[in-house]
Coordinates of C-alpha atoms and ligand atoms in Angstrom, one line a residue:
X58 CA 0.1 -0.2 0.2
X59 CA 1.1 3.4 -0.9
X60 CA 0.6 6.6 0.9
X61 CA 0.5 10.7 0.7
X62 CA 3.4 12.1 2.3
X63 CA 3.2 16.1 2.5
X64 CA 5.3 19.0 3.7
X65 CA 3.0 21.2 4.0
X66 CA 2.5 25.4 3.7
X67 CA 3.1 26.2 0.0
X68 CA 0.2 28.0 -1.8
X69 CA -0.8 26.2 -5.0
X70 CA -0.3 28.4 -8.2
X71 CA -0.9 27.5 -12.1
X72 CA -3.2 25.7 -13.3
X73 CA -5.1 22.3 -13.8
X74 CA -7.0 20.1 -15.5
X75 CA -9.7 18.3 -14.9
X76 CA -10.8 15.1 -15.9
X77 CA -14.2 13.1 -17.0
X78 CA -15.9 12.9 -14.5
X79 CA -15.8 9.4 -12.3
X80 CA -19.8 9.3 -11.4
X81 CA -20.8 9.8 -15.6
X82 CA -18.4 7.5 -17.2
X83 CA -19.3 4.3 -14.7
X84 CA -23.1 4.2 -15.5
X85 CA -22.4 5.5 -19.4
X86 CA -20.3 2.5 -19.4
X87 CA -23.4 0.2 -18.5
X88 CA -25.2 1.6 -20.7
X89 CA -23.1 0.2 -23.2
X90 CA -23.9 -3.1 -22.6
X91 CA -27.9 -2.0 -23.8
X92 CA -26.8 -2.8 -27.5
X93 CA -25.1 -5.7 -29.5
X94 CA -22.8 -3.0 -31.1
X95 CA -18.9 -1.2 -30.2
X96 CA -19.4 2.0 -28.3
X97 CA -16.6 4.6 -27.9
X98 CA -16.5 6.9 -24.5
X99 CA -13.7 9.5 -24.7
X100 CA -12.3 11.1 -22.2
X101 CA -12.5 8.3 -19.6
X102 CA -10.6 9.2 -16.3
X103 CA -7.7 7.0 -15.4
X104 CA -9.5 5.5 -12.3
X105 CA -8.8 2.2 -10.2
X106 CA -12.8 2.3 -10.0
X107 CA -12.6 2.6 -13.7
X108 CA -10.9 -0.2 -14.7
X109 CA -13.1 -2.2 -11.7
X110 CA -15.5 -1.3 -14.3
X111 CA -14.1 -2.7 -17.3
X112 CA -13.0 -6.1 -15.4
X113 CA -17.1 -6.3 -14.5
X114 CA -18.4 -5.4 -17.9
X115 CA -15.3 -8.2 -19.3
X116 CA -17.1 -10.9 -17.1
X117 CA -19.7 -9.9 -18.3
X118 CA -18.9 -10.7 -22.0
X119 CA -18.5 -7.6 -23.5
X120 CA -15.3 -6.9 -25.1
X121 CA -13.6 -3.6 -23.8
X122 CA -10.4 -1.6 -24.7
X123 CA -9.6 0.8 -22.1
X124 CA -6.2 3.2 -24.6
X125 CA -5.2 7.0 -23.6
X126 CA -8.6 7.9 -22.0
X127 CA -11.2 6.1 -25.0
X128 CA -12.4 2.9 -24.0
X129 CA -14.0 1.2 -26.5
X130 CA -17.0 -1.6 -25.2
X131 CA -18.4 -3.9 -27.9
X132 CA -21.3 -6.6 -26.1
X133 CA -22.4 -8.5 -28.5
X134 CA -23.1 -11.9 -26.5
X135 CA -24.0 -11.1 -22.4
X136 CA -23.7 -13.2 -19.4
X137 CA -26.6 -12.1 -16.9
X138 CA -24.5 -12.8 -13.7
X139 CA -22.7 -10.1 -12.0
X140 CA -20.9 -11.6 -9.4
X141 CA -20.2 -10.7 -5.8
X142 CA -16.3 -10.6 -5.9
X143 CA -17.0 -7.1 -8.3
X144 CA -19.0 -5.3 -6.9
X145 CA -18.9 -5.1 -3.4
X146 CA -15.7 -4.1 -4.2
X147 CA -17.7 -0.6 -5.9
X148 CA -21.8 0.5 -5.9
X149 CA -21.4 2.2 -9.1
X150 CA -21.6 -1.6 -10.5
X151 CA -25.0 -2.2 -9.7
X152 CA -25.9 0.0 -12.3
X153 CA -25.5 -3.0 -14.9
X154 CA -28.6 -4.1 -13.5
X155 CA -31.0 -2.3 -15.6
X156 CA -29.0 -3.0 -18.7
X157 CA -28.9 -6.5 -18.2
X158 CA -32.5 -7.0 -17.2
X159 CA -33.3 -4.6 -20.5
X160 CA -30.9 -7.0 -22.8
X161 CA -31.9 -10.3 -21.7
X162 CA -35.0 -10.2 -19.6
X163 CA -33.0 -11.2 -17.1
X164 CA -30.5 -10.5 -14.4
X165 CA -28.4 -12.0 -11.5
X166 CA -26.7 -9.4 -9.5
X167 CA -24.9 -9.1 -6.1
X168 CA -25.8 -7.0 -3.4
X169 CA -23.5 -4.6 -3.4
X170 CA -24.3 -4.0 0.7
X171 CA -23.6 -0.6 2.7
X172 CA -20.1 2.0 3.2
X173 CA -18.2 3.3 5.4
X174 CA -20.7 7.0 4.2
X175 CA -23.8 5.1 5.0
X176 CA -25.7 1.9 4.6
X177 CA -26.7 3.1 0.8
X178 CA -30.3 0.6 0.1
X179 CA -31.4 -0.2 -2.9
X180 CA -35.2 0.0 -2.5
X181 CA -35.9 2.9 -4.4
X182 CA -33.8 1.0 -8.1
X183 CA -36.2 -2.2 -7.4
X184 CA -39.0 -0.2 -6.8
X185 CA -38.7 1.6 -10.8
X186 CA -37.3 -1.7 -12.2
X187 CA -39.9 -3.5 -10.2
X188 CA -43.1 -0.4 -12.0
X189 CA -41.2 -1.7 -15.6
X190 CA -43.0 -5.1 -15.0
X191 CA -40.2 -6.7 -13.8
X192 CA -40.5 -9.6 -11.1
X193 CA -37.4 -9.4 -8.5
X194 CA -36.2 -11.7 -5.5
X195 CA -33.7 -11.4 -3.4
X196 CA -31.6 -14.8 -3.0
X197 CA -28.1 -15.2 -1.5
X198 CA -26.8 -11.9 -1.4
X199 CA -28.4 -11.7 -4.9
X200 CA -30.5 -9.3 -6.5
X201 CA -32.5 -12.4 -8.7
X202 CA -35.0 -9.8 -11.4
X203 CA -36.3 -11.0 -14.6
X204 CA -38.9 -9.4 -17.0
X205 CA -39.6 -10.8 -20.4
X206 CA -40.3 -7.5 -21.5
X207 CA -40.5 -4.5 -19.3
X208 CA -43.0 -2.5 -20.0
X209 CA -43.3 1.8 -19.4
X210 CA -44.9 2.6 -16.2
X211 CA -45.6 6.0 -14.4
X212 CA -43.0 5.8 -11.3
X213 CA -41.9 7.8 -8.7
X214 CA -38.1 7.1 -6.8
X215 CA -38.5 9.8 -3.9
X216 CA -36.6 9.2 -1.1
X217 CA -36.3 9.3 2.4
X218 CA -33.1 11.4 0.6
X219 CA -34.8 12.8 -1.9
X220 CA -33.6 10.8 -5.2
X221 CA -31.3 8.5 -6.1
X222 CA -28.3 9.1 -9.0
X223 CA -27.7 5.4 -9.9
X224 CA -31.4 4.3 -9.0
X225 CA -32.6 6.5 -11.7
X226 CA -29.6 5.9 -13.9
X227 CA -30.5 1.9 -13.9
X228 CA -34.6 2.7 -14.1
X229 CA -33.6 5.2 -17.4
X230 CA -31.5 2.5 -18.9
X231 CA -33.9 0.0 -18.5
X232 CA -37.0 2.3 -19.6
X233 CA -35.2 2.5 -22.9
X234 CA -36.2 -1.2 -24.0
X235 CA -39.1 -1.2 -22.8
X236 CA -42.3 -1.2 -24.5
X237 CA -44.4 1.5 -24.3
X238 CA -43.4 4.9 -22.0
X239 CA -42.2 5.3 -18.9
X240 CA -42.2 8.7 -17.1
X241 CA -39.9 9.0 -14.1
X242 CA -41.4 11.5 -11.3
X243 CA -38.8 12.6 -8.8
X244 CA -35.6 11.3 -11.3
X245 CA -32.3 13.1 -10.3
X246 CA -31.4 16.3 -12.0
X247 CA -27.3 15.2 -11.8
X248 CA -25.1 16.9 -14.7
X249 CA -23.9 13.3 -14.2
X250 CA -27.6 11.5 -15.1
X251 CA -28.1 13.9 -17.8
X252 CA -24.9 13.2 -19.4
X253 CA -26.1 8.9 -19.3
X254 CA -29.1 10.5 -21.0
X255 CA -26.7 12.6 -23.2
X256 CA -25.2 9.2 -24.4
X257 CA -28.5 7.0 -24.8
X258 CA -30.0 9.5 -26.6
X259 CA -26.9 9.0 -28.7
X260 CA -27.4 5.6 -28.8
X261 CA -31.0 6.1 -30.7
X262 CA -33.3 6.5 -26.9
X263 CA -36.5 8.5 -26.9
X264 CA -35.8 10.9 -23.5
X265 CA -37.1 14.0 -22.9
X266 CA -37.2 16.0 -19.2
X267 CA -33.4 15.4 -19.1
X268 CA -32.4 17.8 -15.8
X269 CA -35.6 17.9 -14.3
X270 CA -37.0 15.8 -11.8
X271 CA -39.7 14.6 -14.7
X272 CA -38.2 12.3 -17.4
X273 CA -40.1 10.5 -19.9
X274 CA -38.7 8.2 -21.9
X275 CA -40.2 6.0 -25.1
X276 CA -39.0 2.7 -24.7
X277 CA -37.5 1.9 -28.3
X278 CA -36.8 -1.8 -30.1
X279 CA -33.6 -1.5 -29.9
X280 CA -30.3 0.9 -29.3
X281 CA -27.0 1.1 -31.7
X282 CA -24.1 1.8 -31.8
X283 CA -22.4 5.6 -30.5
X284 CA -19.5 7.7 -29.5
X285 CA -19.8 9.7 -27.2
X286 CA -17.4 12.4 -24.8
X287 CA -17.5 12.4 -21.3
X288 CA -18.2 15.8 -19.3
X289 CA -15.7 16.9 -16.9
X290 CA -15.9 15.8 -13.2
X291 CA -17.7 18.6 -11.2
X292 CA -16.3 16.8 -7.7
X293 CA -12.9 16.8 -8.9
X294 CA -12.9 21.0 -10.0
X295 CA -14.2 22.3 -6.8
X296 CA -11.8 20.1 -5.2
X297 CA -8.7 21.8 -5.9
X298 CA -10.9 25.3 -6.4
X299 CA -11.0 24.9 -2.7
X300 CA -7.5 23.5 -2.4
X301 CA -6.5 27.0 -3.8
X302 CA -8.5 28.9 -1.3
X303 CA -7.6 26.8 1.4
X304 CA -3.6 27.3 0.7
X305 CA -3.6 30.9 -0.2
X306 CA -2.8 30.1 -3.8
X307 CA -4.5 31.0 -7.0
X308 CA -5.3 28.2 -9.2
X309 CA -6.9 28.6 -12.8
X310 CA -9.3 25.3 -13.1
X311 CA -9.5 24.4 -16.8
X312 CA -11.3 22.3 -18.3
X313 CA -13.8 22.6 -16.0
X314 CA -17.8 22.8 -16.3
X315 CA -18.5 26.5 -14.4
X316 CA -22.3 25.7 -15.1
X317 CA -22.4 22.1 -13.1
X318 CA -20.6 24.2 -9.9
X319 CA -23.2 27.0 -9.3
X320 CA -23.4 25.6 -4.7
X321 CA -20.0 25.3 -5.0
X322 CA -18.8 29.2 -5.9
X323 CA -21.2 30.3 -4.6
X324 CA -20.1 28.7 -1.4
X325 CA -17.1 29.7 -1.7
X326 CA -17.5 33.2 -2.7
X327 CA -19.8 33.7 0.9
X328 CA -16.9 31.9 2.5
X329 CA -14.4 34.7 0.9
X330 CA -12.6 33.2 -1.9
X331 CA -12.4 35.1 -5.4
X332 CA -13.9 33.6 -8.1
X333 CA -13.9 34.2 -11.2
X334 CA -15.3 32.3 -14.7
X335 CA -13.2 32.6 -17.9
X336 CA -15.0 30.4 -20.5
X337 CA -14.7 26.8 -19.5
X338 CA -12.2 27.9 -16.6
X339 CA -12.7 29.2 -12.9
X340 CA -10.1 30.9 -11.1
X341 CA -10.0 30.4 -8.0
X342 CA -7.8 32.8 -5.3
X343 CA -8.3 33.6 -1.4
X344 CA -9.3 37.2 -0.7
X345 CA -8.0 39.0 2.7
X346 CA -10.2 37.0 4.8
X347 CA -12.0 33.9 5.1
X348 CA -15.4 33.2 6.7
X349 CA -17.3 31.1 7.9
X350 CA -20.2 30.0 5.7
X351 CA -22.9 27.5 6.6
X352 CA -23.4 24.7 4.3
X353 CA -26.0 21.6 3.9
X354 CA -25.2 18.9 1.6
X355 CA -28.4 18.6 -1.3
X356 CA -28.8 16.7 -4.1
X357 CA -28.2 19.1 -7.3
X358 CA -28.5 21.7 -7.4
X359 CA -27.9 21.9 -3.7
X360 CA -24.6 21.7 -2.7
X361 CA -22.8 18.1 -3.9
X362 CA -22.4 16.0 -0.5
X363 CA -19.1 14.6 -2.2
X364 CA -17.5 18.4 -1.9
X365 CA -18.8 18.6 2.5
X366 CA -15.0 17.2 3.3
X367 CA -13.5 19.0 1.1
X368 CA -15.0 22.0 2.1
X369 CA -15.0 21.6 5.9
X370 CA -11.2 21.6 5.5
X371 CA -11.9 25.5 4.1
X372 CA -13.6 26.4 7.5
X373 CA -11.4 24.9 9.6
X374 CA -9.2 27.9 8.5
X375 CA -12.2 30.2 9.0
X376 CA -12.0 32.2 12.2
X377 CA -15.8 31.4 13.4
X378 CA -18.2 29.0 13.9
X379 CA -19.2 26.5 10.5
X380 CA -22.5 24.5 10.7
X381 CA -22.2 22.0 8.2
X382 CA -25.1 19.9 7.8
X383 CA -25.5 16.4 5.6
X384 CA -28.8 15.5 4.3
X385 CA -27.2 13.1 1.8
X386 CA -25.9 10.3 3.7
X387 CA -26.6 9.4 6.9
X388 CA -22.5 8.9 8.5
X389 CA -20.4 10.8 5.9
X390 CA -18.3 12.9 9.1
X391 CA -15.3 10.4 8.6
X392 CA -13.1 12.8 8.2
X393 CA -14.2 14.8 11.0
X394 CA -12.3 13.4 13.8
X395 CA -8.8 12.2 11.5
X396 CA -9.4 16.3 10.8
X397 CA -8.9 17.0 15.0
X398 CA -5.8 15.0 14.5
X399 CA -4.5 17.9 12.6
X400 CA -5.7 20.5 15.0
X401 CA -9.0 21.3 13.7
X402 CA -12.0 21.7 16.3
X403 CA -14.7 19.8 15.3
X404 CA -18.0 18.3 17.1
X405 CA -20.4 16.3 15.2
X406 CA -24.1 16.3 16.7
X407 CA -26.3 14.3 14.6
X408 CA -26.8 14.9 11.1
X409 CA -24.1 18.2 11.3
X410 CA -20.8 19.2 12.0
X411 CA -20.2 22.5 14.2
X412 CA -16.1 23.6 12.7
X413 CA -14.9 26.1 15.3
X414 CA -12.6 27.3 12.9
X415 CA -9.4 29.5 13.1
X416 CA -6.9 27.2 14.5
X417 CA -3.6 26.8 13.4
X418 CA -3.1 22.8 11.5
X419 CA -0.2 21.0 12.3
X420 CA 1.2 17.9 10.6
X421 CA 0.3 14.2 11.0
X422 CA -0.5 10.9 10.2
X423 CA -4.0 10.4 9.3
X424 CA -5.7 7.4 7.9
X425 CA -8.3 8.1 5.0
X426 CA -11.8 6.1 5.0
X427 CA -13.2 6.8 1.6
X428 CA -12.6 8.7 -1.7
X429 CA -14.4 12.7 -0.7
X430 CA -13.2 12.1 3.4
X431 CA -9.1 11.5 1.8
X432 CA -9.1 14.5 -0.5
X433 CA -9.9 16.5 2.6
X434 CA -7.5 15.1 4.3
X435 CA -4.5 15.6 1.6
X436 CA -6.3 19.3 1.1
X437 CA -5.9 19.6 5.2
X438 CA -2.0 18.7 4.6
X439 CA -1.7 20.8 2.1
X440 CA -2.5 23.7 4.9
X441 CA -0.5 22.2 7.8
X442 CA 2.3 22.9 9.0
X443 CA 4.6 20.7 9.0
X444 CA 4.8 17.3 7.2
X445 CA 1.4 15.1 7.2
X446 CA 0.9 11.4 6.2
X447 CA -2.2 9.9 5.0
X448 CA -2.4 6.6 4.0
X449 CA -4.4 3.9 3.2
X450 CA -4.5 6.7 -0.6
X451 CA -6.2 3.6 -2.5
X452 CA -10.1 5.1 -1.7
X453 CA -8.1 8.6 -2.9
X454 CA -7.3 6.5 -6.2
X455 CA -10.5 5.6 -6.9
X456 CA -11.5 9.4 -7.6
X457 CA -8.8 11.7 -8.8
X458 CA -6.6 11.0 -11.8
X459 CA -2.7 11.3 -10.3
X460 CA -3.6 13.9 -7.7
X461 CA -0.2 14.1 -6.6
X462 CA 1.0 15.4 -10.0
X463 CA -1.4 17.4 -10.5
X464 CA -0.5 18.7 -7.0
X465 CA 3.2 18.9 -7.6
X466 CA 2.2 21.1 -11.0
X467 CA 1.3 23.5 -8.0
X468 CA 3.9 23.9 -6.8
X469 CA 2.9 21.3 -3.7
X470 CA 5.4 18.8 -1.8
X471 CA 3.1 15.6 -1.7
X472 CA 5.2 12.7 -3.1
X473 CA 3.6 8.8 -3.3
X474 CA 6.1 6.3 -0.6
X475 CA 5.2 3.2 -0.1
X476 CA 3.5 3.1 3.2
X477 CA 5.1 2.3 6.8
X478 CA 4.8 -0.8 8.9
X479 CA 1.1 -0.3 11.0
X480 CA 2.3 1.0 14.6
X481 CA 0.5 -0.5 17.8
X482 CA -2.9 1.0 18.2
X483 CA -3.1 2.1 22.0
X484 CA -6.5 2.1 23.3
Ligands
EPU390 N1 -31.4 6.4 -1.4 C1 -32.2 5.4 -0.4 N2 -32.7 4.2 -2.0 C2 -32.2 3.6 -2.9 C3 -31.0 4.6 -3.2 C4 -30.7 5.0 -2.3 O1 -32.9 5.7 0.5 O2 -32.9 3.2 -3.0 C5 -30.7 7.2 -0.4 C6 -29.4 6.6 0.0 O3 -29.5 6.2 1.1 C7 -28.5 7.8 -0.2 C8 -29.4 9.2 -0.7 O4 -30.5 8.5 -1.5 O5 -29.2 9.0 1.7 C9 -29.1 9.9 -2.6 O6 -28.3 8.0 -2.6 P1 -27.7 8.1 -4.0 O7 -28.9 6.7 -5.1 O8 -28.0 9.4 -5.0 O9 -26.4 7.8 -4.2 P2 -26.3 6.7 -5.4 O10 -26.2 6.8 -6.6 O11 -25.2 5.5 -4.6 C10 -24.1 9.1 -6.4 C11 -23.1 8.3 -6.4 C12 -22.1 9.1 -5.7 C13 -22.7 10.6 -4.7 C14 -24.3 10.2 -4.4 C15 -24.7 11.3 -4.4 C16 -21.9 7.1 -8.6 C17 -20.8 5.4 -8.6 N3 -22.2 7.7 -7.1 O12 -24.3 7.5 -5.7 O13 -21.1 9.3 -5.2 O14 -22.5 10.6 -3.3 O15 -24.7 9.7 -5.8 O16 -24.9 12.9 -5.1 O17 -22.4 8.3 -9.3 C18 -18.4 9.5 -4.9 O18 -18.4 9.9 -5.8 O19 -17.5 9.6 -3.6 C19 -19.8 9.3 -4.4 C20 -20.1 8.7 -3.1

């Protein structure tokens, strides 16, 4: 295993290129299973999650080739069994269920299991597919779904925490090959869902209402191959924007989609950062002083849960009290205790974290627990005085393309080094 060794205190300066969006490319890869014809996907980020998805598609019988950011997928013959060994490693892989069911009339996909940010149920995915006529049973840890031909239906995908991103993806993909019209109410509006719909339309699907909570999908008999370019990763862009403000630097975040980042930019400005939009780039620098802000995560177009941990780091630097409320996932504060190891004062009370900002951060050994928490620890390490060691960075490699290299190009002192042996944990 490797870790990041960071020597903090250097303001980031320069330009960073945003890679393709992880959460857009994963469902798009699954959608390629809806046709026997070849699909070509461009601007594919080089991430371990993408490589795992390639492995899953291959295990289902697809031919998959990834070279220099371009992915070619062709699935003339498919198996309907997605194995636990692969699916449990990444929840995004569960979105093969809809395409397999639509294409083969049956699917046998492992339940993904919970993860460190919450229990992450799949009831809404199943509700939506049942509404399309699938009979579904859970047997020995697998979702066993059958439907000789799915049929269009009206269905509602709202749940406890609002709608569901991958649930919308699963049902939308299945509905493209259903007989008749499907109306999804309370569909997810995230740019990644819009991107998936764009790919499906390029394959010959009929979808309207994209980007709104009301999707209408008119089923077609078959889809064809397509070429498509994935959107830039708004979460990666937001992470570098916060890093610029946190380190008191000045960074041009290039090749981004500023129109996907309104909620983040709004909070950054409220927190005292200066953010300028220059075409597809965002120029971010710290203003004269940082101010505390209250942030509540919400489905798009609200403040993204995937940026909550990184924003918490910025709030540890703003003198005063910030309240960060997590409304999407019930357990997404594991980074708070690790940030405390660097000297931050954060108290978690139910769904909120109360951050008393303005204390100096000092480097320490910290442990990454999930993807975005890891990014937050790296940002904190960039600010802290002295060396920080962020362990278990395999989480970071799931969602950030060469983060160490990108940060070094901005002047940071970050090295990827072998992880030192575990020390005895004392209690
Ligand atoms: N939910 C249900 N029932 C369901 C599905 C979801 O109650 O059937 C609940 C969840 O427990 C959660 C809320 O609905 O409280 C939202 O979950 P959602 O289904 O939207 O999350 P997801 O689709 O599993 C995707 C991203 C996450 C991102 C969320 C929210 C991918 C591969 N993952 O997950 O990304 O946080 O949407 O925007 O697209 C990340 O990249 O670090 C990450 C976790």
